[in-house]
Coordinates of N, CA and C and ligand atoms in Angstrom, one line a residue:
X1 N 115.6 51.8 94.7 CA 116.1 52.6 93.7 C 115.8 51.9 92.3
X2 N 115.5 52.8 91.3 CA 115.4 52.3 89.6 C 116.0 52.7 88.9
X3 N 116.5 52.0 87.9 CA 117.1 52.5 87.1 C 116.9 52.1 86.0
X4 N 116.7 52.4 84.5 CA 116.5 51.9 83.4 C 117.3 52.2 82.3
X5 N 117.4 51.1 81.4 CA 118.4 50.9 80.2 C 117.9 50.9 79.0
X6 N 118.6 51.8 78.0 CA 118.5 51.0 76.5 C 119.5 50.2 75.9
X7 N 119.3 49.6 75.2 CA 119.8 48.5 74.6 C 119.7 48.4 72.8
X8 N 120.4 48.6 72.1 CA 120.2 48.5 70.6 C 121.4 47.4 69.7
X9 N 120.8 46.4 69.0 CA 121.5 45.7 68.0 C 121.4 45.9 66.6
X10 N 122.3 45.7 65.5 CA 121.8 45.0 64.6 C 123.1 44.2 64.0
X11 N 122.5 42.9 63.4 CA 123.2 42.0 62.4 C 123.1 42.2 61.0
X12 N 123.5 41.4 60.4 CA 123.4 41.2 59.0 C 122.6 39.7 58.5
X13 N 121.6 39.5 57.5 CA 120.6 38.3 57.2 C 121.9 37.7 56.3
X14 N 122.2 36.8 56.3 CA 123.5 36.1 55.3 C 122.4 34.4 55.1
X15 N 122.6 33.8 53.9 CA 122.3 32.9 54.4 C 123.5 31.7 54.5
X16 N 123.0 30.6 55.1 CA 123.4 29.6 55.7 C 123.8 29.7 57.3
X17 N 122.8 30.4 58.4 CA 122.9 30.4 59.3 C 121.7 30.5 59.6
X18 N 121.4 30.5 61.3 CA 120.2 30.6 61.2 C 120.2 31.7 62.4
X19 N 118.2 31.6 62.4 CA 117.7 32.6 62.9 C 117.5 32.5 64.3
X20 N 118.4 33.3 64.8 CA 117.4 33.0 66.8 C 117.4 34.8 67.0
X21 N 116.3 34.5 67.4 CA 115.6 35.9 68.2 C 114.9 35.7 69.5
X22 N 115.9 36.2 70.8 CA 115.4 36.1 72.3 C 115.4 34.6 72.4
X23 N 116.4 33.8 71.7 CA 116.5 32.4 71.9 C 115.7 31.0 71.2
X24 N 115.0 32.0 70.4 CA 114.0 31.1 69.9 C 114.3 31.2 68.0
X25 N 114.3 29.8 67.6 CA 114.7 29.2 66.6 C 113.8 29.4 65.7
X26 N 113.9 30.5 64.6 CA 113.0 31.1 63.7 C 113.4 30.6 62.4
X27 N 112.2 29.9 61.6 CA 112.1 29.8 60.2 C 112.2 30.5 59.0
X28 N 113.9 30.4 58.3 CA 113.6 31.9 57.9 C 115.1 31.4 56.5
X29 N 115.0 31.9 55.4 CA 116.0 31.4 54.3 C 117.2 31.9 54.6
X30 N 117.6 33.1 55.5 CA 118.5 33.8 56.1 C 119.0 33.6 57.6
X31 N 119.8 33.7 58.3 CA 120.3 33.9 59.3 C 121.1 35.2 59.5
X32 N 121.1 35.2 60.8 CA 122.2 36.3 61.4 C 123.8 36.0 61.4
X33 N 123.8 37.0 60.7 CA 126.1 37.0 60.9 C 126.4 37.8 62.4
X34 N 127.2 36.5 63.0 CA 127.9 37.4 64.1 C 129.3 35.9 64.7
X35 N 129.6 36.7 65.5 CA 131.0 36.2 66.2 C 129.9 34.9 67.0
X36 N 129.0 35.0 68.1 CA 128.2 34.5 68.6 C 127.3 34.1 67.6
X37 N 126.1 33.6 68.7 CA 125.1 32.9 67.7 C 124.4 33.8 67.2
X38 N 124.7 35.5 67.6 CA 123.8 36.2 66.8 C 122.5 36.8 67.0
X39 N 122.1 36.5 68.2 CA 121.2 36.8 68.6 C 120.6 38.3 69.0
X40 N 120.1 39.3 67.8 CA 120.0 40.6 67.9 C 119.6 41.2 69.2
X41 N 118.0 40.1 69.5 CA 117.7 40.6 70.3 C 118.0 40.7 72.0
X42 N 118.7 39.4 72.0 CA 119.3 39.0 73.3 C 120.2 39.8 73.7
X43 N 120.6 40.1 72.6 CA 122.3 41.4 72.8 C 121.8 42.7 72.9
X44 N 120.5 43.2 72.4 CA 120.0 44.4 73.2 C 119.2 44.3 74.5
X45 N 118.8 43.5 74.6 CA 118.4 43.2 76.1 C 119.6 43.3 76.9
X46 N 120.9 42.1 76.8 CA 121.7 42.5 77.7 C 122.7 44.0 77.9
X47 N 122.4 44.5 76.6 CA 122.9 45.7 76.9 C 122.4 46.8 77.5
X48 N 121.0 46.7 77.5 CA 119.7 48.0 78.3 C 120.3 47.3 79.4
X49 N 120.5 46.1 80.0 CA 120.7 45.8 81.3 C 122.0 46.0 82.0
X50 N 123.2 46.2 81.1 CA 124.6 46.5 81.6 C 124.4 48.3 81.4
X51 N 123.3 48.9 80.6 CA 123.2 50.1 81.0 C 122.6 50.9 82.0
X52 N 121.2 50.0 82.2 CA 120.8 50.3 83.9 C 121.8 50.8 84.3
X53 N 123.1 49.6 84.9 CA 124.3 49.2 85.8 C 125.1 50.4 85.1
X54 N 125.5 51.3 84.0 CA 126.3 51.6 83.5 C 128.0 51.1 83.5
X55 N 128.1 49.6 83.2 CA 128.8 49.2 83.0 C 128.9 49.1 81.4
X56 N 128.8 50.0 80.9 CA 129.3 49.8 79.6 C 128.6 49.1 78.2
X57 N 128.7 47.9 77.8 CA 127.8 47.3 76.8 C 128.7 45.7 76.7
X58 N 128.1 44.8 76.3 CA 128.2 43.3 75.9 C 129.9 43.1 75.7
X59 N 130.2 44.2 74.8 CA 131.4 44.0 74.0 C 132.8 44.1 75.4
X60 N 132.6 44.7 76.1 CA 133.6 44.4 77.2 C 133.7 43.5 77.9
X61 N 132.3 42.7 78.2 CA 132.9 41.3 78.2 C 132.9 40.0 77.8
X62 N 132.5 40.1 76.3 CA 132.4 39.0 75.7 C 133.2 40.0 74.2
X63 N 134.4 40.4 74.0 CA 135.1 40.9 72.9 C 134.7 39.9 71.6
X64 N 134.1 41.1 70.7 CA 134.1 40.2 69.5 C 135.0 39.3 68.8
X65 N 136.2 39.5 68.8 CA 137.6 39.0 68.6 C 138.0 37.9 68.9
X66 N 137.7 37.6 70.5 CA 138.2 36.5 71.0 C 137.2 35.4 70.8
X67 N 138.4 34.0 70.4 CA 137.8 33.1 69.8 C 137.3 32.2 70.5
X68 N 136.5 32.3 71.5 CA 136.8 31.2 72.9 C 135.0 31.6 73.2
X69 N 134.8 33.4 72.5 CA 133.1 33.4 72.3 C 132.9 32.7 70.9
X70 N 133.1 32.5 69.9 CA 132.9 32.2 69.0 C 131.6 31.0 68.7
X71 N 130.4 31.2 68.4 CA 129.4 30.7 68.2 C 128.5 30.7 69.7
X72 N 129.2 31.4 70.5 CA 128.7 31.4 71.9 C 126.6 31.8 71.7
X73 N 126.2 30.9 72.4 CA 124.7 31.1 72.6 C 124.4 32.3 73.4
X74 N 123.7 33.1 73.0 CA 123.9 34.7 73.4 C 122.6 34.5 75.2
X75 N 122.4 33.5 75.5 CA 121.7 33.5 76.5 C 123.0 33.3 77.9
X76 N 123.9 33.0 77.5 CA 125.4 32.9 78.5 C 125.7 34.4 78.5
X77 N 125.4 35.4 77.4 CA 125.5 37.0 77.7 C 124.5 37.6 78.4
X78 N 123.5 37.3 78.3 CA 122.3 37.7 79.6 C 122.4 37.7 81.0
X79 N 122.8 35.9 80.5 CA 122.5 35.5 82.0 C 123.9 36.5 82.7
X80 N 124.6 37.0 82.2 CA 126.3 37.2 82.8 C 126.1 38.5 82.7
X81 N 125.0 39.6 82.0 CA 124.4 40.7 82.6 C 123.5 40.7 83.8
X82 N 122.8 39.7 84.0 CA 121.8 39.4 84.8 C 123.0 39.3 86.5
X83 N 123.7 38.3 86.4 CA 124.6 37.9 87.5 C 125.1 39.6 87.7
X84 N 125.6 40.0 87.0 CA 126.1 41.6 87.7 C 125.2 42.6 87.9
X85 N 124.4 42.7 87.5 CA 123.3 43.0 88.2 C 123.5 42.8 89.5
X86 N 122.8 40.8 90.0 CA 122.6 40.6 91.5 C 123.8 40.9 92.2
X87 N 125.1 41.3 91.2 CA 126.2 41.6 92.7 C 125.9 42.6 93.1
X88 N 125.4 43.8 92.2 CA 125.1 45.2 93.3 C 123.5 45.5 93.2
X89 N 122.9 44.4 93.7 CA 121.9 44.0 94.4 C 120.5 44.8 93.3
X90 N 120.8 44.5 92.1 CA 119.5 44.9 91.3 C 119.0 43.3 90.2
X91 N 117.8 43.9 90.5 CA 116.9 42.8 89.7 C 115.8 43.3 88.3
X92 N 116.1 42.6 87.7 CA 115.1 43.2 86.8 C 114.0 43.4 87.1
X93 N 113.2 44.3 86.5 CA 111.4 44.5 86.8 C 110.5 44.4 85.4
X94 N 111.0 44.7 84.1 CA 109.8 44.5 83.6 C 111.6 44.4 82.0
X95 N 110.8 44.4 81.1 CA 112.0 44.2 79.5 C 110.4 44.6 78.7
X96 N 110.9 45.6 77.9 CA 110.1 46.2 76.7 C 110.5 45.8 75.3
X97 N 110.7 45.3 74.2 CA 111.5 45.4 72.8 C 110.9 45.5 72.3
X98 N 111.7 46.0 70.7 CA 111.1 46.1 69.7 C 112.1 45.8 68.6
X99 N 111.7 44.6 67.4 CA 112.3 44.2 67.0 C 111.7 44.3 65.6
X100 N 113.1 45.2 64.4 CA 112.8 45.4 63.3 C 113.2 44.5 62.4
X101 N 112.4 43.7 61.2 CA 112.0 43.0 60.2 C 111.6 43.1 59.4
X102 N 112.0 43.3 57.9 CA 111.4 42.9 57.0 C 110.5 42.0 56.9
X103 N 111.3 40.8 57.0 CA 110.8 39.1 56.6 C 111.7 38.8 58.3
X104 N 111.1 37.4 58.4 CA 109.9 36.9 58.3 C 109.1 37.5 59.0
X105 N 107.5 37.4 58.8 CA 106.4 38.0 59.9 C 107.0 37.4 61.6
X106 N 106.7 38.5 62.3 CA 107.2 37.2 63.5 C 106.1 37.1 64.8
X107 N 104.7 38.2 64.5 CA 103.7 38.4 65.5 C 103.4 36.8 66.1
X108 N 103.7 35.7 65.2 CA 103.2 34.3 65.5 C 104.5 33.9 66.5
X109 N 105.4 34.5 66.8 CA 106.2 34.4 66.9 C 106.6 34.6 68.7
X110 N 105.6 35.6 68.7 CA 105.9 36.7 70.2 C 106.1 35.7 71.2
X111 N 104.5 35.0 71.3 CA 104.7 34.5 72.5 C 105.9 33.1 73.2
X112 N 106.5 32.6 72.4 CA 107.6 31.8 72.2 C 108.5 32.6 72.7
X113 N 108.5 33.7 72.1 CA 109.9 34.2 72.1 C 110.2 35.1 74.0
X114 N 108.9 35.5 74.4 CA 108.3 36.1 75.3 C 108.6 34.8 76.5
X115 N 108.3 33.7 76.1 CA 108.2 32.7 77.0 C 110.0 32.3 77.3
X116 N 111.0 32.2 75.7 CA 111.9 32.6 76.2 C 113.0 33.5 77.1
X117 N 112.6 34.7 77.1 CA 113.2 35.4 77.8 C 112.7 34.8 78.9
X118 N 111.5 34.8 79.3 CA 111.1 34.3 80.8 C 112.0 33.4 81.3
X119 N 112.1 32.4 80.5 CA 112.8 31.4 80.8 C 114.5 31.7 81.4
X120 N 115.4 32.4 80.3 CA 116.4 33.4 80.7 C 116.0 34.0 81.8
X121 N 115.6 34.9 82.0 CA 115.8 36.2 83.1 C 115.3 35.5 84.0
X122 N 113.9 34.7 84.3 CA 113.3 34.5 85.5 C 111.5 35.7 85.9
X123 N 111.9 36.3 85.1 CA 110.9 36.9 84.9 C 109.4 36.8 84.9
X124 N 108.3 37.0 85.1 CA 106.8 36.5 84.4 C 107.1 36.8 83.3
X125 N 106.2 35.9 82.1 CA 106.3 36.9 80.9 C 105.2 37.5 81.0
X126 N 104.6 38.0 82.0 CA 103.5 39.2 82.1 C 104.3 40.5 82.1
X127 N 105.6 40.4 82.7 CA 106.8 42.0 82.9 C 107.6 41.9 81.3
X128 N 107.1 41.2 80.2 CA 108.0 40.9 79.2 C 107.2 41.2 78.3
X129 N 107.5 42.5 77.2 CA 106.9 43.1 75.7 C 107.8 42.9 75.0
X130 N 107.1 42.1 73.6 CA 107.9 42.2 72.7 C 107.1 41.9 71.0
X131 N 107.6 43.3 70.8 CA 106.8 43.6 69.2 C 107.2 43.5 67.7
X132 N 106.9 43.8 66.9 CA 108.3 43.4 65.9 C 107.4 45.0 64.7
X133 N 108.0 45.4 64.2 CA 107.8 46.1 63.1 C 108.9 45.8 61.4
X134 N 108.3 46.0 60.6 CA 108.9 46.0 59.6 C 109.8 47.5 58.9
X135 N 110.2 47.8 58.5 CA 110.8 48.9 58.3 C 110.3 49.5 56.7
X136 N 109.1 49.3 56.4 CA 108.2 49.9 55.6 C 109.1 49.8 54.2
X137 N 109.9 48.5 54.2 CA 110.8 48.7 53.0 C 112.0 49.8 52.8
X138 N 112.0 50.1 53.9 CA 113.1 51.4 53.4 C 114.7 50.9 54.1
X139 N 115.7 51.4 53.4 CA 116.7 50.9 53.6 C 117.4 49.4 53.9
X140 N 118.6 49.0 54.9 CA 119.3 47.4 54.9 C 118.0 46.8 55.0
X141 N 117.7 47.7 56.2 CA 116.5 46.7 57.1 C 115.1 46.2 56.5
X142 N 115.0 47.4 55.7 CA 113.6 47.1 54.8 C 113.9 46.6 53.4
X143 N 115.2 46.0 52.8 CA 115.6 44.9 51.8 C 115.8 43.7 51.9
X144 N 115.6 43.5 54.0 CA 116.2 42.8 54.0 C 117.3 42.2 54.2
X145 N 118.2 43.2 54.6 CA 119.7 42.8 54.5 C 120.0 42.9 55.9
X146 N 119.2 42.7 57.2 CA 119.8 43.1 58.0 C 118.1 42.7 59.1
X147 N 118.6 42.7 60.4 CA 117.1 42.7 61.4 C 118.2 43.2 62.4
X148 N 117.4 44.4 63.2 CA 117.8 45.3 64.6 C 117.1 44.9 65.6
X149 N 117.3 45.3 67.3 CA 116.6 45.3 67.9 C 116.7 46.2 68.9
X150 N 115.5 46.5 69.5 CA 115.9 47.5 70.7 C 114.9 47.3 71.9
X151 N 115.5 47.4 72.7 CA 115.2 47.0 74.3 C 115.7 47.8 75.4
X152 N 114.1 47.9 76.1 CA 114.7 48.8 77.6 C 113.8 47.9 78.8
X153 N 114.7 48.4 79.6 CA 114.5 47.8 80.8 C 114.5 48.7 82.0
X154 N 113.6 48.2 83.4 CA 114.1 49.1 84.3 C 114.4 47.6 85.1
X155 N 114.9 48.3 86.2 CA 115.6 47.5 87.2 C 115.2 47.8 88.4
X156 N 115.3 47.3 90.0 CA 115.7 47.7 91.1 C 116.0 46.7 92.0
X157 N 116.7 48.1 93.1 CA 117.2 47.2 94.4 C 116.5 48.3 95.2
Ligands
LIG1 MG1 125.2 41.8 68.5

């Protein structure tokens, strides 16, 4: 059986934090605002993956509120998408994203970040896409005030 997920984030660029995308530590005068460490893309990956499952999205169980996630490394939300998954016997098969940016460029970026998720999920990063676009200047995204992400996945058992 297959099933497939989408998954969508976005933060806010603030500076004095920094940048991780799919776990990987990006050079950048801005960071992500969040409860966690912020990690846009990691949180739409685990969300395509609690959607497969239709269990809902991140926020049920890691509530932004409680202070016990607070700076939490957003690869403990994967992996804890990933674990419910294996309870009702599904495994990932392939993760597609796409990830919107002004600044910084990040195509130098892919395969790091690609090797990350590998490293999370277990995956080849031959089943792992991940592209980035800019948002042609228009609006938060394209001033800058902000990077999204979006990711889908299929699954099976
Ligand atoms: Mg988020």
């Amino acid at each position: 059986m297959n099933r497939v997920g989408i998954g969508y984030d976005i933060h806010r660029l603030v500076e004095g934090r920094r940048l991780l995308l799919g776990g990987v530590d990006i050079p950048h005068e801005k960071g992500l605002l969040g409860h966690s460490d912020a990690d846009v893309l990691l949180h739409a990956v685990s969300d395509a993956i609690l959607g497969a499952l239709s269990h809902g999205d991140i926020g049920v169980y890691f509530p932004p509120d409680d202070e016990k996630y607070k700076d939490m490394q957003s690869s403990i939300i994967l992996k804890k998408a990933l674990s419910l998954a294996a309870q009702e016997g599904f495994h990932l098969v392939n993760i597609d994203c796409v990830i919107i940016a002004q600044k910084p460029v990040l195509s130098k970026y892919y395969k790091q970040i690609i090797d990350s998720l590998s490293g999370i999920t277990g995956l080849l990063p031959s089943f792992i896409s991940v592209k980035a676009k800019t948002n042609e200047g228009l609006d938060a995204i394209g001033r800058g005030e902000a990077i999204a992400a979006y990711a889908v996945v299929m699954m099976n058992k």
